[in-house]
XYZ file of N, CA, C and O in Angstrom:
648
model
N 138.454 43.641 -3.288
C 136.979 43.389 -4.745
C 137.320 45.001 -5.927
O 137.677 45.203 -6.421
N 136.771 45.851 -4.783
C 136.026 46.720 -5.572
C 137.441 47.815 -6.258
O 137.468 48.052 -6.903
N 138.980 47.904 -5.502
C 140.078 48.661 -4.990
C 140.007 47.874 -6.780
O 141.067 49.189 -7.320
N 140.322 47.181 -6.980
C 141.536 46.764 -7.880
C 140.538 46.602 -8.603
O 140.883 46.941 -9.864
N 138.756 46.593 -9.234
C 137.870 47.178 -9.818
C 138.760 48.198 -11.709
O 138.429 48.756 -11.649
N 138.741 49.008 -9.891
C 139.034 50.803 -9.721
C 140.128 50.433 -10.037
O 140.542 51.409 -11.005
N 141.281 49.784 -10.051
C 142.673 50.268 -10.484
C 143.033 50.035 -12.174
O 143.421 49.826 -12.816
N 142.107 48.278 -12.169
C 141.568 47.768 -13.399
C 141.240 49.146 -14.360
O 141.614 48.863 -15.420
N 140.216 49.422 -14.374
C 139.318 50.935 -14.697
C 140.486 52.185 -14.943
O 140.220 52.815 -16.094
N 141.202 52.269 -14.014
C 142.294 52.740 -14.340
C 143.469 53.184 -14.362
O 143.763 53.560 -16.014
N 144.100 52.070 -14.940
C 144.834 51.827 -16.363
C 144.512 51.405 -17.323
O 145.138 51.821 -18.425
N 142.543 51.642 -17.824
C 142.359 51.278 -19.061
C 142.660 52.521 -19.622
O 142.279 53.304 -20.578
N 141.676 53.243 -18.648
C 141.735 54.446 -18.906
C 143.870 55.153 -19.861
O 143.147 56.120 -20.499
N 144.151 55.003 -18.477
C 145.603 56.004 -18.871
C 146.088 55.128 -20.181
O 146.834 55.897 -20.938
N 145.794 54.116 -20.671
C 146.419 53.330 -21.820
C 145.365 54.032 -22.943
O 146.002 54.121 -23.568
N 143.853 54.532 -22.940
C 143.474 54.943 -23.674
C 143.722 56.409 -23.966
O 143.562 56.622 -25.115
N 143.962 57.129 -23.069
C 144.829 58.711 -23.204
C 145.324 59.029 -23.699
O 144.895 59.974 -24.768
N 146.565 57.713 -24.087
C 147.658 58.738 -24.509
C 147.995 59.408 -24.557
O 148.133 60.099 -22.600
N 149.426 59.682 -24.986
C 150.655 60.217 -23.971
C 149.800 61.759 -24.200
O 150.034 62.710 -23.414
N 149.645 62.822 -24.975
C 148.478 64.136 -24.971
C 147.380 63.736 -24.165
O 146.828 65.214 -22.894
N 146.515 62.781 -23.613
C 145.320 63.460 -22.354
C 146.443 62.398 -22.017
O 145.463 63.815 -20.970
N 146.508 62.216 -20.930
C 147.664 61.797 -20.220
C 148.167 63.831 -18.933
O 148.265 63.476 -17.811
N 148.659 63.623 -20.260
C 149.603 65.117 -19.781
C 148.240 66.675 -19.921
O 148.683 67.253 -18.948
N 147.697 66.493 -20.170
C 146.138 67.211 -20.081
C 146.057 67.106 -19.362
O 145.890 68.233 -18.158
N 145.544 65.711 -18.375
C 144.829 65.978 -17.226
C 145.526 65.618 -16.034
O 145.834 66.040 -15.114
N 146.553 65.413 -16.263
C 147.767 66.353 -15.159
C 147.561 66.913 -14.591
O 148.311 67.826 -13.769
N 148.214 68.238 -16.813
C 148.388 69.567 -16.173
C 146.890 69.880 -15.582
O 146.773 70.459 -14.864
N 145.833 69.812 -15.380
C 144.260 70.133 -15.390
C 143.860 69.807 -13.597
O 143.636 70.911 -13.433
N 144.975 68.122 -13.368
C 144.662 68.037 -12.141
C 146.156 68.405 -10.824
O 145.075 69.728 -9.804
N 146.923 69.387 -11.761
C 148.205 70.072 -10.866
C 147.486 71.378 -10.821
O 147.012 72.377 -10.213
N 146.771 71.857 -11.843
C 146.281 73.299 -11.266
C 144.567 73.909 -10.468
O 145.432 74.814 -9.689
N 143.653 71.932 -10.835
C 142.637 72.342 -9.831
C 143.563 71.892 -8.609
O 143.165 72.858 -7.223
N 144.579 71.134 -8.006
C 144.699 71.258 -6.690
C 145.724 72.424 -6.022
O 145.056 72.316 -4.771
N 145.981 73.130 -7.219
C 146.372 74.928 -6.533
C 145.382 76.067 -6.061
O 146.090 76.221 -5.507
N 144.105 75.573 -6.852
C 143.932 76.952 -7.872
C 142.375 76.454 -6.486
O 141.638 77.783 -7.455
N 141.685 75.173 -6.809
C 140.689 74.977 -6.441
C 140.397 76.337 -5.229
O 140.490 75.905 -4.499
N 139.181 76.670 -5.352
C 138.305 77.082 -4.639
C 138.367 77.937 -3.633
O 137.515 78.126 -2.641
N 137.591 75.399 -3.460
C 137.104 74.971 -2.124
C 138.151 75.011 -0.975
O 137.793 75.057 0.068
N 139.523 74.484 -1.774
C 140.579 74.474 -1.059
C 140.810 74.811 0.321
O 141.283 76.408 -0.018
N 140.814 75.594 1.629
C 141.452 75.831 2.868
C 142.935 76.488 3.234
O 143.025 77.311 3.496
N 143.546 75.613 2.074
C 144.850 75.451 2.323
C 145.421 75.244 3.874
O 146.358 76.625 4.667
N 144.309 74.829 4.423
C 145.397 74.303 6.655
C 144.482 75.209 7.220
O 144.786 74.651 8.381
N 144.318 75.960 7.158
C 143.215 77.091 7.816
C 141.894 76.098 7.912
O 141.210 75.045 7.155
N 141.192 76.777 9.623
C 140.291 75.314 9.614
C 138.434 76.348 9.644
O 137.945 76.719 11.037
N 138.351 76.177 8.298
C 137.631 76.188 7.204
C 136.168 75.902 7.019
O 137.217 75.156 5.446
N 135.769 74.692 7.317
C 135.273 73.645 6.466
C 133.776 74.402 6.380
O 132.451 74.352 7.134
N 132.995 73.573 4.519
C 131.977 74.580 4.874
C 130.981 72.871 4.835
O 131.790 72.357 3.370
N 130.260 72.389 4.803
C 129.780 70.945 4.496
C 128.897 70.406 3.851
O 128.729 72.117 2.920
N 128.842 69.469 2.948
C 128.358 68.946 2.018
C 127.252 69.481 2.082
O 126.236 69.695 0.999
N 126.719 69.517 2.889
C 124.994 69.660 3.304
C 124.530 69.984 3.824
O 123.549 70.660 3.734
N 125.565 71.937 3.828
C 125.186 72.557 4.670
C 123.815 73.625 4.285
O 124.167 73.500 2.498
N 123.184 73.913 4.417
C 122.563 74.716 4.172
C 123.121 76.593 3.904
O 123.113 76.577 5.234
N 122.366 77.203 2.932
C 123.429 78.594 2.741
C 122.420 79.427 3.165
O 120.770 79.772 2.998
N 122.108 80.463 4.738
C 120.899 80.838 5.617
C 122.881 82.227 5.717
O 123.524 81.689 6.375
N 121.646 83.320 4.742
C 122.710 84.385 5.207
C 122.575 84.938 6.580
O 123.262 86.347 6.800
N 121.568 84.268 7.569
C 121.576 84.737 8.524
C 123.287 83.987 9.332
O 122.895 84.155 10.377
N 123.285 82.574 9.244
C 124.341 82.077 10.168
C 125.742 83.293 9.457
O 126.407 82.299 8.353
N 125.849 83.708 10.545
C 126.929 84.441 10.560
C 128.408 83.770 10.515
O 129.270 83.383 9.370
N 128.776 82.758 11.246
C 129.313 82.185 11.125
C 130.101 81.127 9.263
O 130.889 80.941 9.028
N 128.682 80.187 8.396
C 129.414 80.109 7.682
C 129.118 81.099 7.269
O 130.043 80.964 5.705
N 128.508 81.990 6.511
C 129.168 83.474 5.744
C 130.104 84.181 5.675
O 131.008 83.929 4.986
N 131.415 83.544 7.004
C 132.309 84.392 6.818
C 133.450 83.102 6.904
O 134.567 83.468 6.066
N 132.667 81.812 7.003
C 133.879 80.687 6.519
C 133.995 80.696 5.103
O 134.884 80.965 4.241
N 132.401 80.368 4.112
C 132.560 81.513 2.918
C 133.075 82.262 1.918
O 134.380 82.247 1.382
N 133.112 83.628 2.640
C 133.894 85.397 2.927
C 135.439 84.303 2.955
O 136.464 85.177 2.130
N 136.028 84.154 4.356
C 137.701 83.294 4.333
C 137.891 82.230 2.810
O 138.649 82.975 2.437
N 137.042 81.804 2.336
C 137.475 80.766 1.412
C 137.421 81.104 -0.034
O 138.620 81.337 -0.370
N 137.341 82.483 0.031
C 136.849 83.139 -1.529
C 138.029 84.237 -1.294
O 138.142 84.232 -2.023
N 138.034 84.851 0.264
C 139.506 85.455 -0.024
C 140.804 84.144 0.278
O 141.328 84.815 -0.786
N 140.638 83.772 0.296
C 142.495 82.683 0.222
C 142.049 82.258 -1.290
O 143.278 82.686 -1.509
N 141.043 82.560 -1.865
C 141.178 81.764 -3.549
C 141.333 82.520 -4.238
O 142.869 83.097 -4.953
N 141.409 83.848 -3.704
C 141.702 85.208 -3.962
C 142.701 85.692 -4.580
O 143.972 86.192 -5.118
N 143.956 85.537 -2.643
C 144.401 85.471 -2.717
C 145.903 84.315 -3.735
O 146.955 85.343 -4.044
N 145.506 83.458 -3.454
C 145.647 82.496 -3.840
C 146.503 82.545 -6.178
O 147.309 82.027 -6.305
N 145.011 83.042 -6.498
C 145.086 83.682 -7.391
C 145.839 84.600 -7.843
O 147.685 84.355 -8.564
N 146.142 85.336 -7.006
C 146.710 86.699 -7.100
C 148.308 85.755 -6.912
O 149.448 86.041 -8.404
N 148.510 85.002 -6.176
C 149.911 85.249 -5.714
C 150.137 83.969 -7.099
O 152.085 84.358 -6.898
N 149.757 83.110 -7.575
C 150.297 82.128 -8.806
C 149.678 82.841 -9.887
O 150.854 82.551 -10.276
N 149.014 84.067 -10.313
C 149.752 84.623 -11.410
C 150.980 85.776 -11.314
O 151.162 86.165 -12.425
N 151.339 86.371 -10.556
C 152.454 86.225 -9.932
C 154.115 85.903 -9.993
O 154.611 86.639 -11.188
N 153.478 84.962 -9.462
C 155.217 84.311 -8.873
C 155.395 83.691 -11.118
O 155.599 83.480 -11.451
N 153.765 83.345 -11.654
C 154.109 82.404 -13.093
C 154.895 83.426 -13.403
O 155.254 82.713 -14.710
N 154.421 84.903 -13.664
C 154.112 85.603 -15.200
C 156.183 86.419 -14.419
O 156.311 85.916 -15.468
N 156.422 86.292 -13.550
C 157.372 86.003 -12.778
C 158.753 85.420 -13.579
O 159.873 85.298 -14.208
N 158.231 84.302 -13.269
C 158.453 82.659 -13.822
C 158.812 82.946 -15.797
O 159.924 82.619 -16.090
N 157.606 83.316 -16.604
C 157.748 83.657 -17.785
C 158.613 85.082 -18.639
O 159.203 84.430 -18.970
N 158.391 85.771 -17.514
C 159.251 87.048 -17.776
C 161.277 86.353 -17.880
O 161.870 86.683 -18.334
N 161.017 85.634 -16.582
C 162.852 85.712 -16.862
C 162.843 83.939 -17.622
O 164.213 84.452 -18.455
N 161.793 83.275 -17.517
C 162.041 82.181 -19.066
C 162.304 83.214 -20.500
O 163.344 83.163 -21.454
N 161.642 84.052 -20.351
C 162.249 85.102 -21.572
C 162.524 85.670 -22.124
O 163.282 86.180 -23.334
N 163.547 86.282 -20.420
C 164.999 87.206 -21.145
C 165.913 85.929 -21.194
O 167.184 86.678 -20.798
N 166.305 84.796 -20.200
C 167.229 83.857 -20.624
C 167.847 83.336 -21.542
O 166.682 83.045 -23.073
N 168.814 83.551 -22.431
C 169.470 82.613 -23.499
C 169.677 81.829 -24.051
O 170.927 81.226 -22.686
N 168.999 80.592 -23.488
C 169.575 78.950 -23.916
C 170.855 79.144 -24.751
O 171.928 77.954 -24.738
N 170.586 79.084 -25.840
C 172.375 79.246 -26.788
C 173.463 80.099 -25.628
O 174.238 79.484 -27.240
N 173.136 81.535 -25.227
C 174.232 81.459 -24.520
C 174.329 81.190 -23.429
O 173.999 82.420 -22.792
N 174.902 80.068 -22.703
C 174.466 80.267 -21.422
C 175.877 80.426 -20.387
O 174.835 81.472 -19.345
N 176.584 80.847 -20.772
C 177.737 81.163 -19.683
C 178.408 82.248 -20.177
O 179.081 83.217 -19.890
N 176.897 83.294 -20.349
C 176.947 85.206 -21.081
C 176.905 85.588 -19.386
O 175.986 85.006 -18.775
N 177.411 86.688 -19.848
C 177.076 87.883 -18.033
C 175.901 87.916 -18.262
O 174.814 87.699 -16.628
N 175.156 88.506 -19.282
C 172.936 88.151 -19.132
C 172.537 87.644 -18.330
O 172.507 87.153 -17.156
N 173.578 86.548 -18.338
C 172.582 84.688 -17.648
C 172.415 84.756 -16.272
O 171.902 83.694 -16.385
N 173.431 84.699 -16.610
C 174.967 84.347 -14.662
C 174.310 85.308 -14.301
O 173.672 85.015 -12.741
N 173.983 86.794 -14.390
C 173.436 87.503 -13.996
C 172.016 87.520 -13.682
O 171.065 87.426 -12.215
N 170.941 87.539 -14.544
C 169.730 86.839 -14.751
C 169.615 85.760 -13.208
O 168.424 85.871 -11.968
N 170.456 84.678 -13.966
C 170.653 83.013 -12.578
C 170.942 84.019 -11.491
O 170.060 83.533 -10.243
N 171.788 85.201 -10.706
C 171.830 84.959 -9.615
C 171.095 85.904 -9.195
O 170.913 86.297 -7.511
N 170.679 87.231 -9.586
C 169.067 87.819 -9.061
C 168.375 87.214 -9.088
O 167.156 87.200 -8.344
N 168.298 86.199 -9.346
C 166.545 84.992 -8.816
C 166.631 83.937 -8.685
O 166.024 83.203 -9.051
N 167.973 84.253 -8.012
C 168.276 82.252 -7.620
C 166.639 81.298 -6.550
O 166.596 80.711 -6.720
N 166.369 82.889 -5.773
C 165.341 82.165 -4.886
C 163.921 81.838 -6.076
O 163.197 80.759 -4.913
N 163.901 82.518 -7.181
C 162.320 82.437 -7.180
C 162.690 81.085 -8.045
O 162.006 80.419 -8.316
N 163.850 80.916 -8.674
C 164.218 79.144 -9.442
C 163.308 78.394 -8.727
O 163.278 77.080 -8.857
N 164.873 78.833 -7.517
C 163.935 77.049 -6.481
C 162.930 76.918 -5.727
O 162.720 76.312 -5.886
N 162.236 78.059 -6.089
C 160.885 78.039 -5.405
C 160.134 77.034 -6.592
O 159.162 76.686 -6.472
N 160.310 78.121 -8.011
C 159.617 77.270 -8.787
C 159.852 75.625 -8.632
O 159.188 74.729 -9.437
N 161.727 75.169 -8.796
C 162.225 73.587 -9.537
C 160.881 73.109 -7.725
O 160.937 71.476 -7.461
N 161.070 73.919 -6.659
C 160.157 72.452 -5.448
C 159.187 72.514 -5.561
O 158.732 71.405 -5.507
N 158.148 73.189 -6.219
C 156.887 73.213 -6.235
C 157.403 72.265 -7.623
O 155.806 71.465 -8.092
N 157.533 72.301 -8.845
C 157.355 71.749 -10.010
C 157.768 70.025 -9.361
O 157.016 68.692 -10.114
N 158.841 70.210 -8.893
C 159.302 69.363 -8.364
C 158.542 67.594 -7.406
O 157.865 66.781 -7.545
N 157.391 69.214 -6.059
C 156.294 68.299 -5.669
C 154.828 68.230 -6.496
O 154.210 67.237 -5.847
N 154.842 68.933 -7.626
C 153.786 67.903 -8.125
C 153.636 67.315 -9.095
O 152.590 66.154 -9.481
N 155.043 66.926 -9.595
C 155.609 65.575 -10.166
C 155.642 64.240 -9.314
O 154.845 63.073 -10.218
N 156.427 64.733 -8.408
C 156.427 63.734 -7.654
C 154.603 62.953 -7.525
O 154.345 61.582 -6.754
N 153.684 64.053 -6.831
C 152.503 64.196 -5.739
C 151.563 63.382 -6.721
O 150.206 62.974 -6.743
N 151.542 64.453 -7.645
C 150.748 63.979 -9.460
C 150.698 63.298 -10.383
O 149.850 62.565 -10.125
N 152.199 63.753 -10.277
C 152.314 62.711 -11.370
C 152.937 61.757 -11.654
O 152.525 60.612 -12.152
N 153.384 61.132 -9.961
C 153.623 59.938 -9.587
C 152.876 58.693 -9.130
O 152.514 57.687 -9.032
N 152.372 59.891 -7.665
C 151.962 59.391 -6.936
C 149.977 59.755 -7.342
O 149.656 58.177 -6.933
N 149.849 60.336 -7.981
C 148.358 60.890 -8.350
C 147.334 61.140 -7.411
O 146.812 60.907 -7.034
N 148.756 62.303 -6.494
C 147.573 62.284 -4.809
C 146.474 63.490 -5.589
O 147.615 64.403 -6.171
N 145.705 64.237 -5.068
C 144.824 65.325 -5.212
C 144.661 65.843 -4.307
O 143.827 66.566 -3.878
N 145.921 66.139 -3.226
C 145.167 66.507 -1.553
C 145.614 67.729 -1.208
O 147.496 67.524 -1.336
N 145.520 68.575 -1.778
C 146.485 69.965 -1.601
C 147.286 70.034 -0.122
O 148.157 71.233 0.221
N 146.845 69.290 1.007
C 147.693 69.842 2.294
C 149.551 69.805 1.871
O 150.356 70.065 2.421
N 150.566 68.253 0.942
C 150.984 68.336 1.081
C 151.611 69.301 0.519
O 153.133 69.573 -0.470
N 151.332 70.040 -0.396
C 152.016 71.548 -0.887
C 151.215 72.815 0.371
O 151.929 74.128 0.136
N 151.588 72.556 1.448
C 151.054 73.826 2.520
C 153.023 74.005 2.345
O 152.759 75.342 2.517
N 153.343 73.635 2.249
C 155.131 73.805 3.068
C 156.075 74.921 2.086
O 156.505 74.957 2.292
N 155.451 74.258 0.996
C 155.801 74.702 -0.475
C 155.525 76.729 -0.738
O 155.904 77.308 -1.340
N 154.068 76.741 0.055
C 153.307 78.047 0.066
C 154.378 78.911 0.083
O 154.673 80.310 -0.592
N 155.160 78.718 1.241
C 156.081 80.000 1.541
C 157.665 80.934 0.868
O 157.418 81.476 0.498
N 157.911 79.171 0.221
C 158.437 78.982 -1.513
C 157.782 80.024 -2.201
O 159.546 81.348 -2.792
N 156.691 80.035 -2.558
C 156.030 80.752 -3.406
C 156.067 82.535 -3.463
O 155.996 84.033 -4.041
N 155.336 82.776 -2.030
C 155.266 83.839 -1.134
C 156.253 84.280 -1.088
O 155.897 86.091 -1.515
N 157.522 84.301 -0.612
C 158.397 84.791 -0.031
C 159.022 86.097 -1.517
O 159.665 86.680 -1.508
N 159.081 85.064 -2.679
C 159.813 85.282 -3.795
C 159.204 86.956 -4.117
O 159.600 87.829 -4.748
N 158.065 86.592 -4.383
C 156.975 87.192 -4.027
C 156.791 88.533 -3.078
O 156.909 90.231 -4.045
N 156.908 88.666 -2.395
C 156.721 89.704 -1.340
C 158.299 90.546 -1.413
O 158.247 91.591 -0.847
N 159.550 89.987 -1.620
C 160.666 90.452 -1.611
C 160.526 91.366 -3.738
O 160.614 92.244 -2.511
N 160.449 90.700 -3.488
C 160.258 91.378 -4.752
C 158.840 93.332 -4.613
O 159.684 94.599 -5.254
N 158.002 92.566 -3.771
C 156.991 93.449 -3.826
C 158.150 95.250 -2.782
O 156.652 96.220 -2.710
N 158.861 94.438 -2.354
C 159.120 95.545 -1.045
C 160.645 96.175 -2.387
O 160.493 97.633 -1.599
N 161.188 95.025 -2.997
C 162.327 95.822 -3.637
C 161.424 97.337 -4.322
O 161.856 97.997 -5.438
N 159.612 96.964 -4.479
C 159.068 97.743 -5.090
C 159.323 97.819 -7.385
O 159.607 98.297 -7.629
N 160.067 96.781 -7.781
C 161.032 97.358 -9.088
C 160.556 95.532 -9.479
O 160.012 94.508 -9.942
N 160.197 95.454 -11.287
C 160.573 94.142 -11.564
C 160.997 93.465 -11.732
O 162.802 93.529 -11.660
N 160.888 92.120 -12.793
C 162.587 91.145 -11.924
C 163.527 92.549 -13.267
O 163.301 92.999 -14.027
N 164.994 92.270 -12.197
C 165.960 92.022 -13.174
C 166.399 92.054 -13.458
O 167.110 90.297 -13.482
N 167.192 91.882 -15.146
C 167.563 91.175 -15.883
C 168.764 91.520 -16.830
O 168.658 91.484 -18.157
N 169.094 92.221 -16.175
C 170.160 93.909 -16.879
C 171.254 92.665 -16.821
O 172.012 92.453 -16.419
């Protein structure tokens, strides 16, 4: 009975938000899912809601430090990843799809494009269709995002768009 009431309230709010409001809500949910600072992304780091912060409790301080480290790591990874995606899109010319430059861009950055498509499809599936906000569904996607970044760092140059 409670579930039915909540579903009806959610459907009513969905209708009242309109297309723009629902797109903004979808975007905020997606960003929160990927960058929420409390998520541990599969590491056994949990700090209870009723936990009292005590600097003398080394295990709790260590867990908080690791959560902050993982959050910073995700911020850096996603910043580099999306800056590479935007850089790729800014150099891609959709009016000349069959040009050599576009072919070279797609060929040289195929893994980056594939990782972006995997991330976008999973966000659309889990957040857009099913409305899930559980970060555990994105553990398997992180290597797809990390690998193109590490490859680029190993090459120690910006994306090639020549």
